[in-house]
Amino acid sequence: MQYNYNRNLTANARELRKNMTPEEKHLWYDFLKRLPVTVNRQKNIGDHIVDFYIAAARLVIEIDGKQHTLPEHRAADEKRDFELRQLGNRVLRYTNEDIQMRFGAVCQNILQQCRLTADMLKPVK
């Protein structure tokens, strides 16, 4: 599905792709890149830039740093998630700690949400 997006965010999305957090890099290079479906990094959807997007599963994946625990960030995240769900997407949120300490469980959860299995992953190059 093609989404309308805010063209003013394109340069920012490009910059975010160049400067991923360590946790985003870990998830991307060590797992998401191996999925047998297209995964977009820093994808513009509406007025938002999402960390990762899997169109085949209509799945948004967000990696949250500690700032997302603050009340004002939680409220903004809830509004954003609602708007993304209104477009027919599911939103998965993981913390940096989830990526650092429970990487296998995060990967397994993403596979389940995409209705994929580990044996479908592309080989490591």
XYZ file of N, CA, C and O in Angstrom:
500
model
N 0.835 -1.174 0.000
C 0.000 0.000 0.000
C 0.883 1.241 0.000
O 1.851 1.321 0.730
N 0.549 2.196 -0.795
C 1.274 3.450 -0.872
C 0.641 4.454 0.087
O -0.564 4.625 0.102
N 1.453 5.098 0.896
C 0.960 6.091 1.842
C 1.327 7.476 1.365
O 2.365 7.697 0.755
N 0.459 8.423 1.680
C 0.842 9.809 1.526
C 1.896 10.092 2.584
O 1.871 9.498 3.655
N 2.795 10.973 2.262
C 3.817 11.310 3.241
C 4.175 12.780 3.111
O 3.952 13.400 2.081
N 4.724 13.294 4.177
C 5.124 14.685 4.242
C 6.500 14.822 3.583
O 7.503 14.393 4.140
N 6.540 15.410 2.405
C 7.802 15.552 1.666
C 8.832 16.375 2.418
O 10.028 16.227 2.192
N 8.374 17.220 3.340
C 9.305 18.016 4.138
C 10.140 17.154 5.087
O 11.148 17.614 5.607
N 9.723 15.912 5.298
C 10.455 15.014 6.192
C 11.484 14.155 5.467
O 12.258 13.445 6.105
N 11.514 14.210 4.146
C 12.384 13.332 3.366
C 13.856 13.510 3.714
O 14.581 12.531 3.932
N 14.324 14.731 3.794
C 15.737 14.975 4.117
C 16.059 14.484 5.523
O 17.124 13.892 5.758
N 15.130 14.703 6.444
C 15.339 14.239 7.817
C 15.400 12.712 7.863
O 16.241 12.136 8.553
N 14.522 12.038 7.132
C 14.526 10.571 7.085
C 15.847 10.063 6.528
O 16.433 9.107 7.051
N 16.337 10.690 5.485
C 17.616 10.305 4.880
C 18.747 10.448 5.904
O 19.607 9.574 6.032
N 18.728 11.541 6.642
C 19.756 11.777 7.664
C 19.662 10.745 8.783
O 20.681 10.245 9.268
N 18.451 10.402 9.187
C 18.264 9.388 10.227
C 18.768 8.020 9.759
O 19.307 7.244 10.558
N 18.616 7.699 8.482
C 19.141 6.431 7.952
C 20.658 6.396 8.043
O 21.252 5.353 8.294
N 21.283 7.550 7.828
C 22.750 7.628 7.894
C 23.261 7.562 9.324
O 24.412 7.205 9.545
N 22.429 7.945 10.287
C 22.860 8.071 11.682
C 21.984 7.244 12.618
O 21.465 7.763 13.597
N 21.850 5.968 12.319
C 21.035 5.098 13.164
C 21.680 4.936 14.537
O 22.906 4.998 14.666
N 20.838 4.710 15.541
C 21.352 4.434 16.882
C 22.018 3.052 16.882
O 21.744 2.227 15.990
N 22.854 2.769 17.874
C 23.464 1.427 17.937
C 22.413 0.311 17.956
O 22.606 -0.737 17.319
N 21.308 0.529 18.657
C 20.260 -0.497 18.733
C 19.565 -0.682 17.386
O 19.249 -1.812 16.993
N 19.318 0.415 16.668
C 18.726 0.317 15.328
C 19.671 -0.426 14.386
O 19.234 -1.287 13.608
N 20.958 -0.121 14.462
C 21.949 -0.812 13.615
C 21.956 -2.306 13.917
O 22.003 -3.124 12.999
N 21.954 -2.643 15.193
C 21.981 -4.051 15.592
C 20.764 -4.785 15.026
O 20.909 -5.846 14.398
N 19.578 -4.227 15.211
C 18.376 -4.874 14.702
C 18.403 -4.961 13.180
O 18.052 -5.998 12.601
N 18.843 -3.913 12.514
C 18.876 -3.881 11.056
C 19.886 -4.879 10.491
O 19.545 -5.756 9.699
N 21.138 -4.736 10.897
C 22.200 -5.549 10.291
C 22.182 -7.003 10.744
O 22.583 -7.891 9.989
N 21.740 -7.259 11.960
C 21.800 -8.616 12.485
C 20.485 -9.381 12.384
O 20.434 -10.549 12.732
N 19.431 -8.710 11.901
C 18.165 -9.435 11.774
C 17.289 -8.955 10.624
O 17.007 -9.720 9.703
N 16.820 -7.720 10.672
C 15.808 -7.264 9.705
C 16.281 -7.372 8.260
O 15.487 -7.689 7.369
N 17.543 -7.128 8.033
C 18.091 -7.193 6.674
C 18.012 -8.615 6.103
O 18.040 -8.796 4.894
N 17.891 -9.601 6.966
C 17.846 -11.003 6.544
C 16.426 -11.510 6.291
O 16.253 -12.646 5.840
N 15.425 -10.696 6.586
C 14.048 -11.143 6.361
C 13.790 -11.313 4.862
O 14.342 -10.574 4.048
N 12.930 -12.247 4.496
C 12.624 -12.481 3.083
C 11.586 -11.510 2.517
O 11.009 -11.766 1.473
N 11.348 -10.418 3.221
C 10.421 -9.375 2.778
C 11.163 -8.041 2.837
O 12.171 -7.909 3.527
N 10.663 -7.059 2.121
C 11.282 -5.743 2.116
C 11.030 -5.038 3.444
O 9.903 -4.987 3.919
N 12.106 -4.520 4.010
C 12.027 -3.735 5.239
C 12.602 -2.362 4.922
O 13.724 -2.256 4.432
N 11.815 -1.324 5.178
C 12.278 0.043 4.964
C 12.771 0.618 6.280
O 12.128 0.446 7.314
N 13.893 1.331 6.208
C 14.415 2.051 7.371
C 13.980 3.500 7.277
O 13.997 4.089 6.209
N 13.624 4.075 8.410
C 13.258 5.486 8.498
C 12.286 5.860 7.375
O 12.551 6.702 6.543
N 11.161 5.201 7.381
C 10.123 5.342 6.347
C 9.163 6.475 6.699
O 8.665 6.551 7.824
N 8.917 7.348 5.724
C 7.905 8.399 5.889
C 6.524 7.783 5.702
O 6.244 7.187 4.668
N 5.669 7.955 6.717
C 4.272 7.554 6.621
C 3.466 8.702 7.201
O 3.593 9.007 8.385
N 2.671 9.329 6.369
C 1.911 10.500 6.825
C 2.854 11.593 7.281
O 3.789 11.964 6.566
N 2.658 12.066 8.493
C 3.525 13.100 9.063
C 4.554 12.506 10.018
O 5.055 13.190 10.905
N 4.858 11.236 9.843
C 5.769 10.544 10.758
C 6.905 9.885 9.994
O 6.762 9.518 8.832
N 8.014 9.719 10.685
C 9.115 8.892 10.201
C 9.210 7.736 11.183
O 9.457 7.946 12.366
N 8.955 6.529 10.691
C 9.022 5.354 11.563
C 10.391 4.709 11.419
O 11.022 4.800 10.363
N 10.850 4.060 12.491
C 12.186 3.457 12.456
C 12.288 2.395 11.372
O 13.208 2.415 10.560
N 11.346 1.450 11.358
C 11.342 0.381 10.364
C 9.902 0.118 9.940
O 8.980 0.220 10.754
N 9.738 -0.257 8.671
C 8.403 -0.560 8.164
C 8.461 -1.776 7.260
O 9.288 -1.853 6.344
N 7.583 -2.740 7.523
C 7.454 -3.944 6.707
C 6.078 -3.879 6.057
O 5.057 -4.205 6.683
N 6.046 -3.456 4.800
C 4.770 -3.252 4.101
C 3.993 -4.556 3.950
O 2.766 -4.559 4.090
N 4.673 -5.661 3.680
C 3.989 -6.940 3.467
C 3.176 -7.357 4.689
O 2.157 -8.037 4.562
N 3.598 -6.918 5.873
C 2.892 -7.253 7.112
C 2.183 -6.035 7.700
O 1.554 -6.150 8.755
N 2.319 -4.885 7.018
C 1.760 -3.617 7.522
C 2.184 -3.407 8.970
O 1.377 -3.136 9.855
N 3.487 -3.542 9.176
C 4.062 -3.538 10.515
C 5.081 -2.419 10.668
O 6.028 -2.323 9.890
N 4.862 -1.585 11.668
C 5.788 -0.518 12.047
C 6.569 -1.011 13.259
O 5.972 -1.548 14.204
N 7.887 -0.835 13.231
C 8.728 -1.215 14.363
C 9.442 0.036 14.851
O 10.133 0.704 14.075
N 9.263 0.335 16.132
C 9.878 1.505 16.746
C 10.833 1.054 17.846
O 10.492 0.155 18.632
N 12.007 1.658 17.886
C 12.991 1.403 18.934
C 13.057 2.660 19.793
O 13.419 3.730 19.295
N 12.702 2.529 21.059
C 12.576 3.684 21.939
C 13.726 3.801 22.922
O 14.042 2.844 23.632
N 14.308 4.995 22.968
C 15.309 5.325 23.976
C 14.631 5.741 25.264
O 13.398 5.791 25.360
N 15.433 6.087 26.257
C 14.899 6.430 27.588
C 13.970 7.636 27.561
O 13.076 7.742 28.390
N 14.169 8.548 26.615
C 13.315 9.740 26.562
C 11.853 9.372 26.356
O 10.961 10.115 26.742
N 11.580 8.205 25.806
C 10.200 7.787 25.555
C 9.469 7.383 26.838
O 8.265 7.159 26.807
N 10.192 7.296 27.950
C 9.540 6.990 29.224
C 8.962 8.243 29.879
O 8.169 8.139 30.815
N 9.353 9.416 29.399
C 8.831 10.667 29.945
C 7.369 10.840 29.547
O 6.979 10.472 28.428
N 6.542 11.390 30.446
C 5.108 11.513 30.158
C 4.787 12.206 28.835
O 3.915 11.752 28.098
N 5.485 13.277 28.518
C 5.185 13.995 27.275
C 5.532 13.164 26.038
O 4.846 13.234 25.022
N 6.560 12.337 26.128
C 6.909 11.464 25.006
C 5.924 10.310 24.892
O 5.561 9.908 23.787
N 5.505 9.776 26.039
C 4.532 8.675 26.005
C 3.235 9.134 25.357
O 2.647 8.416 24.541
N 2.794 10.344 25.698
C 1.555 10.868 25.113
C 1.716 11.049 23.607
O 0.818 10.697 22.828
N 2.848 11.572 23.168
C 3.103 11.763 21.737
C 3.174 10.412 21.022
O 2.663 10.259 19.908
N 3.808 9.420 21.667
C 3.899 8.076 21.072
C 2.512 7.444 20.928
O 2.223 6.796 19.918
N 1.656 7.627 21.928
C 0.307 7.074 21.853
C -0.481 7.696 20.700
O -1.179 6.990 19.963
N -0.355 9.004 20.538
C -1.036 9.699 19.441
C -0.509 9.207 18.091
O -1.270 8.912 17.175
N 0.790 9.104 17.982
C 1.446 8.640 16.755
C 1.015 7.209 16.427
O 0.656 6.905 15.294
N 1.026 6.336 17.447
C 0.623 4.945 17.229
C -0.834 4.880 16.767
O -1.164 4.094 15.874
N -1.688 5.689 17.363
C -3.096 5.725 16.968
C -3.211 6.115 15.495
O -3.946 5.478 14.726
N -2.496 7.158 15.084
C -2.560 7.618 13.693
C -2.030 6.552 12.736
O -2.602 6.336 11.660
N -0.975 5.862 13.114
C -0.431 4.797 12.263
C -1.397 3.613 12.185
O -1.564 3.014 11.127
N -2.052 3.301 13.299
C -3.048 2.214 13.287
C -4.260 2.595 12.448
O -4.857 1.742 11.790
N -4.629 3.866 12.448
C -5.746 4.330 11.620
C -5.475 4.071 10.133
O -6.402 3.938 9.349
N -4.217 4.006 9.775
C -3.834 3.713 8.389
C -3.754 2.207 8.126
O -3.358 1.778 7.048
N -4.116 1.405 9.124
C -4.135 -0.046 8.945
C -2.866 -0.760 9.343
O -2.678 -1.932 9.015
N -1.980 -0.073 10.063
C -0.718 -0.682 10.485
C -0.806 -1.198 11.911
O -1.611 -0.728 12.701
N 0.042 -2.150 12.195
C 0.281 -2.560 13.582
C 1.601 -1.922 13.993
O 2.494 -1.763 13.163
N 1.710 -1.561 15.256
C 2.921 -0.901 15.741
C 3.532 -1.734 16.854
O 2.849 -2.059 17.833
N 4.793 -2.092 16.679
C 5.552 -2.775 17.726
C 6.577 -1.798 18.277
O 7.290 -1.156 17.502
N 6.642 -1.687 19.589
C 7.620 -0.824 20.237
C 8.529 -1.674 21.117
O 8.049 -2.487 21.900
N 9.818 -1.461 20.956
C 10.814 -2.110 21.788
C 11.708 -1.019 22.358
O 11.943 0.005 21.715
N 12.218 -1.261 23.555
C 13.145 -0.313 24.148
C 14.572 -0.665 23.718
O 14.833 -1.787 23.243
N 15.458 0.288 23.907
C 16.878 0.000 23.658
C 17.319 -1.196 24.501
O 18.076 -2.052 24.026
N 16.825 -1.260 25.736
C 17.171 -2.378 26.618
C 16.669 -3.708 26.047
O 17.355 -4.730 26.155
N 15.488 -3.718 25.446
C 14.988 -4.939 24.804
C 15.978 -5.417 23.747
O 16.276 -6.614 23.666
N 16.468 -4.495 22.940
C 17.414 -4.857 21.874
C 18.728 -5.353 22.468
O 19.303 -6.343 22.005
N 19.191 -4.691 23.512
C 20.473 -5.048 24.128
C 20.398 -6.359 24.906
O 21.334 -7.165 24.843
N 19.309 -6.579 25.641
C 19.250 -7.691 26.595
C 18.372 -8.865 26.145
O 18.526 -9.975 26.641
N 17.417 -8.610 25.241
C 16.464 -9.654 24.833
C 16.343 -9.705 23.307
O 15.247 -9.842 22.768
N 17.470 -9.624 22.645
C 17.483 -9.534 21.184
C 16.781 -10.730 20.535
O 15.973 -10.567 19.625
N 17.060 -11.917 21.000
C 16.428 -13.118 20.433
C 14.919 -13.091 20.558
O 14.201 -13.454 19.625
N 14.414 -12.648 21.698
C 12.968 -12.573 21.914
C 12.338 -11.515 21.012
O 11.242 -11.721 20.482
N 13.038 -10.387 20.824
C 12.536 -9.339 19.929
C 12.431 -9.898 18.506
O 11.398 -9.741 17.843
N 13.483 -10.568 18.050
C 13.487 -11.131 16.693
C 12.376 -12.161 16.528
O 11.670 -12.163 15.513
N 12.197 -13.013 17.526
C 11.143 -14.033 17.461
C 9.766 -13.385 17.393
O 8.905 -13.809 16.632
N 9.562 -12.324 18.164
C 8.282 -11.623 18.150
C 8.011 -11.012 16.778
O 6.889 -11.096 16.264
N 9.022 -10.412 16.176
C 8.856 -9.818 14.841
C 8.531 -10.912 13.829
O 7.623 -10.749 12.998
N 9.234 -12.037 13.901
C 8.928 -13.155 12.998
C 7.472 -13.583 13.148
O 6.774 -13.786 12.149
N 7.004 -13.726 14.381
C 5.617 -14.136 14.619
C 4.640 -13.124 14.044
O 3.646 -13.507 13.417
N 4.902 -11.843 14.239
C 4.011 -10.796 13.744
C 3.953 -10.782 12.217
O 2.942 -10.400 11.633
N 5.040 -11.196 11.578
C 5.103 -11.245 10.109
C 4.689 -12.613 9.562
O 4.697 -12.815 8.345
N 4.364 -13.521 10.459
C 4.023 -14.902 10.087
C 5.160 -15.557 9.290
O 4.943 -16.178 8.246
N 6.370 -15.381 9.815
C 7.565 -15.972 9.227
C 8.211 -16.882 10.258
O 7.888 -16.826 11.436
N 9.150 -17.708 9.792
C 9.911 -18.563 10.696
C 11.398 -18.316 10.477
O 11.815 -17.817 9.423
N 12.196 -18.691 11.461
C 13.644 -18.449 11.404
C 14.286 -19.138 10.202
O 15.274 -18.623 9.656
N 13.759 -20.263 9.779
C 14.359 -20.961 8.638
C 14.128 -20.219 7.319
O 14.723 -20.566 6.297
N 13.307 -19.170 7.327
C 13.064 -18.379 6.125
C 14.062 -17.232 5.984
O 14.098 -16.564 4.939
N 14.894 -16.992 6.997
C 15.841 -15.887 6.946
C 16.895 -16.125 5.873
O 17.329 -17.260 5.628
N 17.311 -15.040 5.237
C 18.384 -15.113 4.248
C 19.688 -15.422 4.968
O 19.887 -15.000 6.112
N 20.599 -16.139 4.310
C 21.877 -16.453 4.965
C 22.711 -15.191 5.220
O 22.575 -14.200 4.500
N 23.544 -15.253 6.233
C 24.448 -14.152 6.541
C 25.521 -14.094 5.460
O 26.067 -15.119 5.056
N 25.775 -12.882 4.972
C 26.786 -12.729 3.911
C 28.152 -12.486 4.498
O 28.352 -11.969 5.512
